[in-house]
PDB file of C-alpha atoms and ligand atoms in Angstrom:
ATOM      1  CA  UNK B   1    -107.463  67.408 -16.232  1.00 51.00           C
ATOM      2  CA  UNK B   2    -107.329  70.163 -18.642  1.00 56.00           C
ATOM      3  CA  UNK B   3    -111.194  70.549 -19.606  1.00 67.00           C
ATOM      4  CA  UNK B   4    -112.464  72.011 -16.566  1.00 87.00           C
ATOM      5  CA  UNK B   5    -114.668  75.123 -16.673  1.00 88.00           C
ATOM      6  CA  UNK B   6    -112.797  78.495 -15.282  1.00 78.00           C
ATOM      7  CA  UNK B   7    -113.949  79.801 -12.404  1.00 79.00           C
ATOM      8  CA  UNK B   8    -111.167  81.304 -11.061  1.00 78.00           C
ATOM      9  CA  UNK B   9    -112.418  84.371 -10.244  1.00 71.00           C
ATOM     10  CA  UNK B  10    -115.700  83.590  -9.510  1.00 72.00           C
ATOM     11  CA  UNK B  11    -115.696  84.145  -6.232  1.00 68.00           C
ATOM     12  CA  UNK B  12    -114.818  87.684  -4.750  1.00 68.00           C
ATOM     13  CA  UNK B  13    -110.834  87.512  -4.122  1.00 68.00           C
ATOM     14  CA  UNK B  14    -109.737  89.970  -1.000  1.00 64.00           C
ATOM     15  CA  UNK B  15    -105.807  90.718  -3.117  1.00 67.00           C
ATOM     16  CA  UNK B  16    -105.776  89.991  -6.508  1.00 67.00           C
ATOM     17  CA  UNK B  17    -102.380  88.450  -7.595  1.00 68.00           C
ATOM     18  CA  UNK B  18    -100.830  89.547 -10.847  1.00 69.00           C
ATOM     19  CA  UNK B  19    -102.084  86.646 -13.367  1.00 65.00           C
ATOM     20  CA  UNK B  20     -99.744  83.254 -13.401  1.00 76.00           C
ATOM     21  CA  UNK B  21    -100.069  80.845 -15.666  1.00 77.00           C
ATOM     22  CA  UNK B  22     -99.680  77.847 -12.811  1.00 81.00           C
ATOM     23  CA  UNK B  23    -101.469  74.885 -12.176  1.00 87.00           C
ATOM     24  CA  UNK B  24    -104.739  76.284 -11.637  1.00 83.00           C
ATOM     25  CA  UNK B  25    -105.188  77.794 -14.890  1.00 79.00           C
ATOM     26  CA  UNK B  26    -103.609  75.386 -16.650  1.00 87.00           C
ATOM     27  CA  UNK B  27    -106.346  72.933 -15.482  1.00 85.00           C
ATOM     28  CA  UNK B  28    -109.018  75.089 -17.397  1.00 86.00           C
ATOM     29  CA  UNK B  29    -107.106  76.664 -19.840  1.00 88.00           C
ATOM     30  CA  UNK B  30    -108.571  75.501 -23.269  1.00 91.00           C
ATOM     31  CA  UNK B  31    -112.350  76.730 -21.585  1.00 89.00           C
ATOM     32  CA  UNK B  32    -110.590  79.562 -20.269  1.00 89.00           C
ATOM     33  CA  UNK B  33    -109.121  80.853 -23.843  1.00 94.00           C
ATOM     34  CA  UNK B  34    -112.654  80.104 -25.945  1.00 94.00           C
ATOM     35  CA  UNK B  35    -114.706  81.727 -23.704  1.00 90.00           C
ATOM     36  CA  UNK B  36    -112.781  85.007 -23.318  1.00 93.00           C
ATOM     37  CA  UNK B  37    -110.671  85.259 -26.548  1.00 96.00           C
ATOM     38  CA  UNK B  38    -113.365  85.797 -29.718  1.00 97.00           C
ATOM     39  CA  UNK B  39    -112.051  84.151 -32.546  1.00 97.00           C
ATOM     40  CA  UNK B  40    -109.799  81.904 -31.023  1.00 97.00           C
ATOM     41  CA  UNK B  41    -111.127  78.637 -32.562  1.00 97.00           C
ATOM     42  CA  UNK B  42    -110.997  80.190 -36.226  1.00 98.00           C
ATOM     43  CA  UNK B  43    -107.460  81.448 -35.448  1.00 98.00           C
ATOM     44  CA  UNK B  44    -106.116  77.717 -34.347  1.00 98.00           C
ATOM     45  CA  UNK B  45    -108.015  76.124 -37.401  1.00 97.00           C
ATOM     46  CA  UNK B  46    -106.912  78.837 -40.206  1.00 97.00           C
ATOM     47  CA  UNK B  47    -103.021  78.158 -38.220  1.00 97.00           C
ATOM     48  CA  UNK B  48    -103.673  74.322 -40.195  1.00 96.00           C
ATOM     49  CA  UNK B  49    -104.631  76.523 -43.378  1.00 97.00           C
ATOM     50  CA  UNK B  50    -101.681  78.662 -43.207  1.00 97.00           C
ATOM     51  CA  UNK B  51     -99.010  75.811 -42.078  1.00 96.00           C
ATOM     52  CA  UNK B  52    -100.273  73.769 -45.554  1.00 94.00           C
ATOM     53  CA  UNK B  53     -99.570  76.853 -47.369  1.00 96.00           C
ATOM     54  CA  UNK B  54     -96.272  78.273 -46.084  1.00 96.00           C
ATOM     55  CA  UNK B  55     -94.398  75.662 -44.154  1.00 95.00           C
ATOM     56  CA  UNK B  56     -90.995  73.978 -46.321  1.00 94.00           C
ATOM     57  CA  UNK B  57     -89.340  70.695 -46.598  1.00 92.00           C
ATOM     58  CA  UNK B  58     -86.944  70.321 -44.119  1.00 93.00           C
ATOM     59  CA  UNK B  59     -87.626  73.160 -42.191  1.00 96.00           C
ATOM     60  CA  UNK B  60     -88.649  73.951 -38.717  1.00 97.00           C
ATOM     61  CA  UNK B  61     -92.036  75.480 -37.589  1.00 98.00           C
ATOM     62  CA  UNK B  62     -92.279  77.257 -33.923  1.00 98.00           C
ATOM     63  CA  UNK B  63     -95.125  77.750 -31.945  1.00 98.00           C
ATOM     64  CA  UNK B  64     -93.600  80.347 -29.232  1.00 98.00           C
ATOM     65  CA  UNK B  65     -95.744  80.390 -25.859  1.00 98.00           C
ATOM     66  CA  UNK B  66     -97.508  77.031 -26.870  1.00 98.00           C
ATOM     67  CA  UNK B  67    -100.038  76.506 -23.288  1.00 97.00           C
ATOM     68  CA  UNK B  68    -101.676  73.038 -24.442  1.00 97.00           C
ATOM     69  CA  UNK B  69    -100.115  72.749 -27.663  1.00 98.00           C
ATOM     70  CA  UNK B  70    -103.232  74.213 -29.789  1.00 98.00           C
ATOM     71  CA  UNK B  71    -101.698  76.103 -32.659  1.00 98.00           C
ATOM     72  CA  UNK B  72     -98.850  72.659 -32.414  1.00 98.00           C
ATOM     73  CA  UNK B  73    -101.519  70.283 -33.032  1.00 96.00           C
ATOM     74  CA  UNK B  74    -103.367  72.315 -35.967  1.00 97.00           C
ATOM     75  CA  UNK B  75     -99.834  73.181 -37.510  1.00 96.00           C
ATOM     76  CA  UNK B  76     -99.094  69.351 -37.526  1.00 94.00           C
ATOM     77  CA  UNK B  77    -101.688  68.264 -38.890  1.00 92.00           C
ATOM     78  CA  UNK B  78    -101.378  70.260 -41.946  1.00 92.00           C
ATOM     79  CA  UNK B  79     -98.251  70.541 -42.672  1.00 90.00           C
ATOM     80  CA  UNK B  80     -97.431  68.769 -46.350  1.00 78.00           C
ATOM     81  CA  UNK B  81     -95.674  65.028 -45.753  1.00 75.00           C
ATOM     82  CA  UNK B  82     -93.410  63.388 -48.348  1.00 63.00           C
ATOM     83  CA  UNK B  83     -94.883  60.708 -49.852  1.00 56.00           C
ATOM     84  CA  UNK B  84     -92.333  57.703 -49.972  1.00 52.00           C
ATOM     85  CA  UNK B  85     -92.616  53.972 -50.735  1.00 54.00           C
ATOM     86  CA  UNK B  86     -92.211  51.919 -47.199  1.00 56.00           C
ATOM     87  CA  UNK B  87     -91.056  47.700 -47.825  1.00 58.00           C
ATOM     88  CA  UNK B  88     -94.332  46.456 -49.126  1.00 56.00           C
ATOM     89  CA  UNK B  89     -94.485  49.269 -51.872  1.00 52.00           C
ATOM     90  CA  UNK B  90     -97.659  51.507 -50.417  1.00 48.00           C
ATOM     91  CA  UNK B  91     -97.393  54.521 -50.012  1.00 50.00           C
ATOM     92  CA  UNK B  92     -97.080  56.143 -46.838  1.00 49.00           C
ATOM     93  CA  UNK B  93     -96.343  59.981 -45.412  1.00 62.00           C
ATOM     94  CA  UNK B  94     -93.045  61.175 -43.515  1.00 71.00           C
ATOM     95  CA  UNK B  95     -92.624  64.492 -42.307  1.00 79.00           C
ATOM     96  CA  UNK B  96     -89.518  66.396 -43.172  1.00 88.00           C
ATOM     97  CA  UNK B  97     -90.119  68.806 -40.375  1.00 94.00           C
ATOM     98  CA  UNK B  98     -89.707  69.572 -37.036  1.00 96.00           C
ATOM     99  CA  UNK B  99     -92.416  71.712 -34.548  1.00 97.00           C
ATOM    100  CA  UNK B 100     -90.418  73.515 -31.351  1.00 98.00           C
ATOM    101  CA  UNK B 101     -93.219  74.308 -29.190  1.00 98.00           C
ATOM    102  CA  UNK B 102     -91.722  76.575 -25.920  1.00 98.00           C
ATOM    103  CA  UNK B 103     -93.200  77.863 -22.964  1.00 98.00           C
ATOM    104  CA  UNK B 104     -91.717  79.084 -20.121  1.00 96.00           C
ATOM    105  CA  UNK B 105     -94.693  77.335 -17.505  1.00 96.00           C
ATOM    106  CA  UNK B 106     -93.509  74.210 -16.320  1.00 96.00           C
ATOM    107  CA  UNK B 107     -97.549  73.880 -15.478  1.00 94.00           C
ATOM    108  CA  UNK B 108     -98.622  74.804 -18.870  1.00 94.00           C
ATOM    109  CA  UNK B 109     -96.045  72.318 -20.515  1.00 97.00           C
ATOM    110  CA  UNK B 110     -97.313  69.085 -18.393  1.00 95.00           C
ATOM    111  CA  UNK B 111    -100.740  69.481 -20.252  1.00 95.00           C
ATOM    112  CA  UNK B 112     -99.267  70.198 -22.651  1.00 97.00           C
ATOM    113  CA  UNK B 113     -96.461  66.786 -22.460  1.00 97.00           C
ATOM    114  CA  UNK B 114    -100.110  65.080 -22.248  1.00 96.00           C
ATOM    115  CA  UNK B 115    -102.042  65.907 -25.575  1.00 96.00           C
ATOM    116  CA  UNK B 116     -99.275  65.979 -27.656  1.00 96.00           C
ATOM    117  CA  UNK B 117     -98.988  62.204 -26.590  1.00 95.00           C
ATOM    118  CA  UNK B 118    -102.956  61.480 -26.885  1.00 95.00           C
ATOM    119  CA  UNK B 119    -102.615  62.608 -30.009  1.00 94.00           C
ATOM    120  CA  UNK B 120     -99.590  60.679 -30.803  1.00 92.00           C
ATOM    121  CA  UNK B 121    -102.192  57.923 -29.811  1.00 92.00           C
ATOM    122  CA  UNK B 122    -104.733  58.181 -31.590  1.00 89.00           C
ATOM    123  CA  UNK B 123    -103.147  59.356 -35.376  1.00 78.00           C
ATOM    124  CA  UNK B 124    -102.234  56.472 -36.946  1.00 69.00           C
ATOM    125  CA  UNK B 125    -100.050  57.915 -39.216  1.00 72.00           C
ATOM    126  CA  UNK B 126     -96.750  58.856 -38.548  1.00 76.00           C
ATOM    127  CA  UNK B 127     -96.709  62.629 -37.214  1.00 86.00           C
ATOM    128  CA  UNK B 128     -94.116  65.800 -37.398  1.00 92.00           C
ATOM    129  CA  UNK B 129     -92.351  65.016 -33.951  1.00 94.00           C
ATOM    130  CA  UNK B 130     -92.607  68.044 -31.984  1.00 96.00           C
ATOM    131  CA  UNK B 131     -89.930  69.189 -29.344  1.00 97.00           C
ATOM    132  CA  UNK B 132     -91.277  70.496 -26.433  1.00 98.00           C
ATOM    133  CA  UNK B 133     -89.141  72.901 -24.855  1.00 98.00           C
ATOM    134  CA  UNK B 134     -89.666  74.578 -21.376  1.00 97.00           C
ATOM    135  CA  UNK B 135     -88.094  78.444 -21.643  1.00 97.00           C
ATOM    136  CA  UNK B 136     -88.223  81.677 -22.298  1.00 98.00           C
ATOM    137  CA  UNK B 137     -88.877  82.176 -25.708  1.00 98.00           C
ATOM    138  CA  UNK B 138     -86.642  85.241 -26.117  1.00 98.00           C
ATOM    139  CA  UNK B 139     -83.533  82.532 -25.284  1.00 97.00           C
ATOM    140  CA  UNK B 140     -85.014  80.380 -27.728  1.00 98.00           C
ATOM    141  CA  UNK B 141     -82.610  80.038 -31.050  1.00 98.00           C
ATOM    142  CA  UNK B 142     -84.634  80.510 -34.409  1.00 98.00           C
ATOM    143  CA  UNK B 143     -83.388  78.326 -36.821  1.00 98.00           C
ATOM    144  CA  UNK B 144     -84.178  77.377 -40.067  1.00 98.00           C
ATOM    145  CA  UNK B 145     -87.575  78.200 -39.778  1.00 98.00           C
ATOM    146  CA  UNK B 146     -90.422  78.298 -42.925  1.00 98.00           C
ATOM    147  CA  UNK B 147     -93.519  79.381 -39.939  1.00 98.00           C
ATOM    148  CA  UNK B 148     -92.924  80.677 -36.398  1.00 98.00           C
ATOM    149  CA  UNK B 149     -96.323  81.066 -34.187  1.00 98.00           C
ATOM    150  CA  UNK B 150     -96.785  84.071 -31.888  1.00 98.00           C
ATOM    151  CA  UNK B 151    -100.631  83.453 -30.804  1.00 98.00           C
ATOM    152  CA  UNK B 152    -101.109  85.828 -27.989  1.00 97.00           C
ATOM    153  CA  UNK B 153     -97.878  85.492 -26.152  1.00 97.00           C
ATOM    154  CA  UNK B 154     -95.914  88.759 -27.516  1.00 98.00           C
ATOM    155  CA  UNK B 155     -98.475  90.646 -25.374  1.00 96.00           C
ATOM    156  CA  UNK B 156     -96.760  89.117 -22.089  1.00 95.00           C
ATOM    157  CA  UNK B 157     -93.369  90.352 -23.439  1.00 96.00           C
ATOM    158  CA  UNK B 158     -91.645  93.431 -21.621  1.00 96.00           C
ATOM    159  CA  UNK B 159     -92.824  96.282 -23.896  1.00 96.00           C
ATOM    160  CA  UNK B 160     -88.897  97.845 -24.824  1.00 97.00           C
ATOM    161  CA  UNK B 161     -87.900  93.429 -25.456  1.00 98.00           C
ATOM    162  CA  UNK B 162     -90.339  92.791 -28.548  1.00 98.00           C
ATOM    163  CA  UNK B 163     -88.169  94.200 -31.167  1.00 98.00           C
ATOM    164  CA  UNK B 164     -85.790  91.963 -29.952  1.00 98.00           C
ATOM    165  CA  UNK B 165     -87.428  88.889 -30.330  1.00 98.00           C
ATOM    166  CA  UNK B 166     -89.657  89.907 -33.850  1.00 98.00           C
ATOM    167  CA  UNK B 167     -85.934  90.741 -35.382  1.00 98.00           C
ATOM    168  CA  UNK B 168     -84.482  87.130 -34.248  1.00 98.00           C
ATOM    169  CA  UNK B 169     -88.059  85.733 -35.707  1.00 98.00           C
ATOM    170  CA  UNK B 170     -87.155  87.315 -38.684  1.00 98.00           C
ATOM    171  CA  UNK B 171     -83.429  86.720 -38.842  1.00 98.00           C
ATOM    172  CA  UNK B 172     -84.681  82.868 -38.022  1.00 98.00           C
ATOM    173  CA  UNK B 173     -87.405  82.572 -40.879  1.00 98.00           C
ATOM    174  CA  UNK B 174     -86.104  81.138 -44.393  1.00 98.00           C
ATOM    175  CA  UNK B 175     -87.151  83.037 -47.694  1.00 97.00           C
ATOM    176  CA  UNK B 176     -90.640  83.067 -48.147  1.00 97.00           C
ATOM    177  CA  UNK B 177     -91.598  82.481 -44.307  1.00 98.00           C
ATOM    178  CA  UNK B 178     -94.302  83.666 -42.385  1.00 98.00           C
ATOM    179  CA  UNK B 179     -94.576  84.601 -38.746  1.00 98.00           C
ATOM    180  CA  UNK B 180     -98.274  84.548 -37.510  1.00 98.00           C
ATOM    181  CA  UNK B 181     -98.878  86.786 -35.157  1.00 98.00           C
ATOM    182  CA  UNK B 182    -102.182  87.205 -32.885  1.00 98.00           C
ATOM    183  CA  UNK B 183    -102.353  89.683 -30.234  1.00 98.00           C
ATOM    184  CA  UNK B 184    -105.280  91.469 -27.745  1.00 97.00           C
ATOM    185  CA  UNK B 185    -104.787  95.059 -29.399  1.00 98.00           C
ATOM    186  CA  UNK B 186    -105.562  98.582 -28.276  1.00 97.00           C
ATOM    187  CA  UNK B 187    -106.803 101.205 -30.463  1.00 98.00           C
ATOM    188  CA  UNK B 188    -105.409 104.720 -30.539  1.00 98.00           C
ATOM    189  CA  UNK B 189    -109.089 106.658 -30.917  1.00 98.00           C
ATOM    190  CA  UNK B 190    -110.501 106.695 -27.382  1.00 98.00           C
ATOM    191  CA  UNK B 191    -114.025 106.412 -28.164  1.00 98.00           C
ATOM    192  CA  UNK B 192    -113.437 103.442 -30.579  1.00 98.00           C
ATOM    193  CA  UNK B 193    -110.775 101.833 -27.850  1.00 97.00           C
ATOM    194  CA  UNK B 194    -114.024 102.084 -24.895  1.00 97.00           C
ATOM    195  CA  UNK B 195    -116.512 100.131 -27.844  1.00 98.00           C
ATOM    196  CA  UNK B 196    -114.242  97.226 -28.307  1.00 97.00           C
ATOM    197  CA  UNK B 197    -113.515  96.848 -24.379  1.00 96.00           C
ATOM    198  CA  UNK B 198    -117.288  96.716 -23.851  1.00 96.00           C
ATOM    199  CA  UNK B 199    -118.061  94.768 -26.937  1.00 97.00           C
ATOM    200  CA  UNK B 200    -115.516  92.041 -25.254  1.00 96.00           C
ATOM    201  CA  UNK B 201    -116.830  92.243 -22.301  1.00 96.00           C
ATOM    202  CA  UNK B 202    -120.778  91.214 -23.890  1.00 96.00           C
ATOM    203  CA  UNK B 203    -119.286  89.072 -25.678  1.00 97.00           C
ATOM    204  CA  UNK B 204    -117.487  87.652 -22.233  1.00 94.00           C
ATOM    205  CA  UNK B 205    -120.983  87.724 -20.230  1.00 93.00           C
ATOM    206  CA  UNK B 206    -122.573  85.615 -23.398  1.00 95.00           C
ATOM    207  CA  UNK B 207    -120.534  83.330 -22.710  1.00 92.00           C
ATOM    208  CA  UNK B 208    -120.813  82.970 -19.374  1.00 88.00           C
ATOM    209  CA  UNK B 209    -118.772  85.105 -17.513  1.00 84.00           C
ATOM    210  CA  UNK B 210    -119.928  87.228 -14.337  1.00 76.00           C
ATOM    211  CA  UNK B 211    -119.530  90.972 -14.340  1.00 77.00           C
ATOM    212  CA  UNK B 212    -117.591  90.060 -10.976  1.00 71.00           C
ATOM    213  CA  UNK B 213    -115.590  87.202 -12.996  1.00 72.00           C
ATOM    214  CA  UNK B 214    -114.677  89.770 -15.565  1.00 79.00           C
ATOM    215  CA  UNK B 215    -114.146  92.896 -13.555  1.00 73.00           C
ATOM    216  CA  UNK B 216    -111.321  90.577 -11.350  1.00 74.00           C
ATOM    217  CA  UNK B 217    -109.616  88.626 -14.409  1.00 78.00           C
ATOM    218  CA  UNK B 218    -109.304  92.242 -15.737  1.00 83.00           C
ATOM    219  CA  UNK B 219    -107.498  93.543 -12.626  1.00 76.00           C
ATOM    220  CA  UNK B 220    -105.305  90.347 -12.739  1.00 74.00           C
ATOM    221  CA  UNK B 221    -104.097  90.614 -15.849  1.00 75.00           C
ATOM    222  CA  UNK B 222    -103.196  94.952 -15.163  1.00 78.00           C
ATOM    223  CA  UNK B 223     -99.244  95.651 -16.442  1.00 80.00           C
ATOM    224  CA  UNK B 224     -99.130  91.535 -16.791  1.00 83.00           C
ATOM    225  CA  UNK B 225    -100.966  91.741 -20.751  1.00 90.00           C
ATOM    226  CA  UNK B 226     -99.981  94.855 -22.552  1.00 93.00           C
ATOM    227  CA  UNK B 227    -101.725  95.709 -25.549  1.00 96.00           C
ATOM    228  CA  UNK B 228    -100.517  97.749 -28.531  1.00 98.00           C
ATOM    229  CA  UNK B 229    -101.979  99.262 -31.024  1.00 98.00           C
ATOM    230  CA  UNK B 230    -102.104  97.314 -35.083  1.00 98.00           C
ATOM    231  CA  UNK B 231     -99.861 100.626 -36.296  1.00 98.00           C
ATOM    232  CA  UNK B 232     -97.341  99.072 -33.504  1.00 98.00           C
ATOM    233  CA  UNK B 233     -97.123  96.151 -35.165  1.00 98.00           C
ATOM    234  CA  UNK B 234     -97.253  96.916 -38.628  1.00 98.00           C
ATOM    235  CA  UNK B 235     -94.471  98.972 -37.837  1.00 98.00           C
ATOM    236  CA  UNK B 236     -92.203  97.156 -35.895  1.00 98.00           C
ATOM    237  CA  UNK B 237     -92.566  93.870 -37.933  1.00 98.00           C
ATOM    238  CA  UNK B 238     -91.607  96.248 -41.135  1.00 98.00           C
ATOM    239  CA  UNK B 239     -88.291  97.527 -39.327  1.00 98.00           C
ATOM    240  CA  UNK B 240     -87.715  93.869 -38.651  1.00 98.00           C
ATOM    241  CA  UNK B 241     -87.337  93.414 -42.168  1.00 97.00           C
ATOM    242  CA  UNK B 242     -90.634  91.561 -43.105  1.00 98.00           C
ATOM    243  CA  UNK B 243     -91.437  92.538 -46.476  1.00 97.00           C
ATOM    244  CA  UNK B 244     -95.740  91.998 -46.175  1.00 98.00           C
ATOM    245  CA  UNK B 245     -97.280  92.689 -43.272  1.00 98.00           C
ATOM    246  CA  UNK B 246    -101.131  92.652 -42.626  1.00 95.00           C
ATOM    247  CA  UNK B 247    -104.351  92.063 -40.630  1.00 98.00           C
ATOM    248  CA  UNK B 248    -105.895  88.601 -41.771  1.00 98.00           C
ATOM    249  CA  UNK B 249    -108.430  88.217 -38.645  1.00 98.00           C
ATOM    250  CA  UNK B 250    -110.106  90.771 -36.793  1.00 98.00           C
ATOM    251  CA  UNK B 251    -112.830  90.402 -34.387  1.00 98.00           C
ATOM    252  CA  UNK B 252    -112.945  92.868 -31.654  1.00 98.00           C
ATOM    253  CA  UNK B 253    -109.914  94.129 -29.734  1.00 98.00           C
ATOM    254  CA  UNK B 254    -107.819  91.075 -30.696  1.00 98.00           C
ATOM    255  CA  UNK B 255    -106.057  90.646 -33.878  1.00 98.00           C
ATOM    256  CA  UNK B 256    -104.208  88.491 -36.253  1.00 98.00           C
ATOM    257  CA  UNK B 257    -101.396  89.515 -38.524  1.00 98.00           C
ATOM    258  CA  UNK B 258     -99.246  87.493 -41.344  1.00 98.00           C
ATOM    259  CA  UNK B 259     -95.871  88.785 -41.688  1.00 98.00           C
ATOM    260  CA  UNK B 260     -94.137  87.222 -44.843  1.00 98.00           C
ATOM    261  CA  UNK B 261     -90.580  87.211 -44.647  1.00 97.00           C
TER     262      UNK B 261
HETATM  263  C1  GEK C   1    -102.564  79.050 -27.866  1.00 92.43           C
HETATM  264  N1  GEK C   1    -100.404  80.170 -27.973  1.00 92.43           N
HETATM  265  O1  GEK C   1    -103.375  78.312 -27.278  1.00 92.43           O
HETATM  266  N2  GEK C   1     -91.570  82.618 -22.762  1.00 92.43           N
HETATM  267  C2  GEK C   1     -92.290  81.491 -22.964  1.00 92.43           C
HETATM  268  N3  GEK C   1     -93.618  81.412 -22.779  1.00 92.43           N
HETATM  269  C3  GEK C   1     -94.244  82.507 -22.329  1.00 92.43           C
HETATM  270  C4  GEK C   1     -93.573  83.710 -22.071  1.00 92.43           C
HETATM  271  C5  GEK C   1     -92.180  83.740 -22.309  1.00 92.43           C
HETATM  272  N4  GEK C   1     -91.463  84.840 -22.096  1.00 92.43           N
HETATM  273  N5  GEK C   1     -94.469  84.632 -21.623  1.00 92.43           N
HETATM  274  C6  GEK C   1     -95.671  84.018 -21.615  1.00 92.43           C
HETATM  275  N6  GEK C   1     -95.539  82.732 -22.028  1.00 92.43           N
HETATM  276  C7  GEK C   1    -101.435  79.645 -27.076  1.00 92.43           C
HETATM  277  C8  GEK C   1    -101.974  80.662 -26.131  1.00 92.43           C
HETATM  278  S1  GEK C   1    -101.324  82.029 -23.810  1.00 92.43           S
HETATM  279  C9  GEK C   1    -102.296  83.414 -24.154  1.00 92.43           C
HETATM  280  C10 GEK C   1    -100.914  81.492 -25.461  1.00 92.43           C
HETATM  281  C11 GEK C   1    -103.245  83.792 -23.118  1.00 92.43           C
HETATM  282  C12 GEK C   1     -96.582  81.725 -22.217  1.00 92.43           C
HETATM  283  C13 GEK C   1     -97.501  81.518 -21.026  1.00 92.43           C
HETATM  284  O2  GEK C   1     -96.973  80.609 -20.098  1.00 92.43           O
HETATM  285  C14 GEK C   1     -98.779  81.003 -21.702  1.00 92.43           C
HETATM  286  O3  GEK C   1     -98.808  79.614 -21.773  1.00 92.43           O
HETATM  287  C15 GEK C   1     -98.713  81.612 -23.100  1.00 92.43           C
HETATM  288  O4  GEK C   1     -97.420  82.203 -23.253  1.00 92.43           O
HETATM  289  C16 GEK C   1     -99.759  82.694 -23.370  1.00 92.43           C
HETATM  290  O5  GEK C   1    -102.671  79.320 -29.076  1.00 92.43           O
HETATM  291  O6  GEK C   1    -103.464  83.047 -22.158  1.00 92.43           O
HETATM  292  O7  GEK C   1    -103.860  84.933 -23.283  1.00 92.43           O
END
């Protein structure tokens, strides 16, 4: 089941293991994300927002490092259908478009397999098919694409290989594109950097978390989730060629950018 309450780290842990997404955290991820990530739930929903805005006829949307399929399931829901006459003259919608959703944890994908077919179930309408892909996102071809999703995975990317990938985004997007881009961020003013890290952490113990729960997830997730600062971003995504690149969402130390191609 994948709506378990995290409690991971809970209980004191003698070596804690560099941070994995396996089975066990795949089982609790959706808690897992709300709870610790502040503005994750208006982040999926505006996704819907932006994906009825930006996303093309005939085009292909990516949701790179997908977990359960969140950002997948708002994007497919709102992205615009054709509106064609079926045999008994109503009209119905088809979807021009195709969602690649890719993640390199077999673990993460099974859930994932799951809701994308519960709600296949219960949508009567006929839905963007999505192609579930298990891989590395840096092998995975961009093609064709009017929206690509980054939501928190570039920050598990080997600092010197994001370039890389946000120049093959770009190369990938059609005119007119966007890449949206959430990340944990760090701030270069020290004193400004220590306010956000607590104001997460209050905002971590309001919801629930222990100060032992929070002291060990941090330790886990040491040289796994590297932060960078918004300047970082801004200016990398500019040298990839993206010609508007901005903040949309801010709450804390984690961030949301639109790049328009
Ligand atoms: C959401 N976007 O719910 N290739 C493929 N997948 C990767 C890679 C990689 N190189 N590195 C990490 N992942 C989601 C949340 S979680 C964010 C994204 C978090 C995958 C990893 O397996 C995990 O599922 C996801 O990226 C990061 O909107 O947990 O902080």
């Amino acid at each position: 089941m994948n709506n378990d309450r995290d409690n991971i780290y809970a209980t004191p842990l003698l070596d804690i293991a560099g941070f994995r997404f396996d089975q066990t955290v795949a089982s609790v991820f959706p808690d897992m994300i709300k709870r610790s990530v502040p503005g994750y739930e208006t982040i999926i929903a505006m996704t819907g927002t932006l994906a009825e805005r930006y996303v093309q006829p005939n085009s292909r949307c990516y949701d790179l490092g997908c977990s359960l399929g969140a950002s997948t399931i708002a994007m497919r829901h709102h992205i615009p259908y054709k509106s064609v006459k079926n045999n008994g003259g109503e009209n119905r919608g088809e979807s021009t478009c195709e969602i690649v959703a890719v993640d390199n944890s077999e673990d993460m994908l099974d859930q994932c397999r799951a809701v994308i077919q519960k709600d296949d179930d219960s949508t009567p309408a006929e839905l963007t098919p999505v192609n579930l892909v298990c891989g590395n996102v840096q092998d995975t071809p961009i093609t064709n694409a009017s929206m690509v999703v980054l939501n928190f995975t570039l920050q598990f990317i080997p600092m010197e290989q994001r370039a890389e990938l946000l120049q093959r985004i770009a190369d990938g997007l059609l005119p007119g594109g966007v890449l949206v881009l959430s990340e944990k961020v760090a701030f270069d003013d020290p004193q400004h950097q220590e306010l956000m890290i607590e104001l997460h952490h209050n905002f971590k113990r309001a919801n629930g978390y222990s100060d032992l729960e929070i002291s060990q997830k941090r330790s886990a997730l040491d040289d796994v989730l590297m932060p960078e600062t918004l300047e970082a971003h801004r200016n990398r995504l500019r040298k990839a060629g993206f010609s508007s690149v901005d903040v949309w969402f801010q709450c804390f130390n984690f961030a949301s950018l639109i790049a328009l191609k």
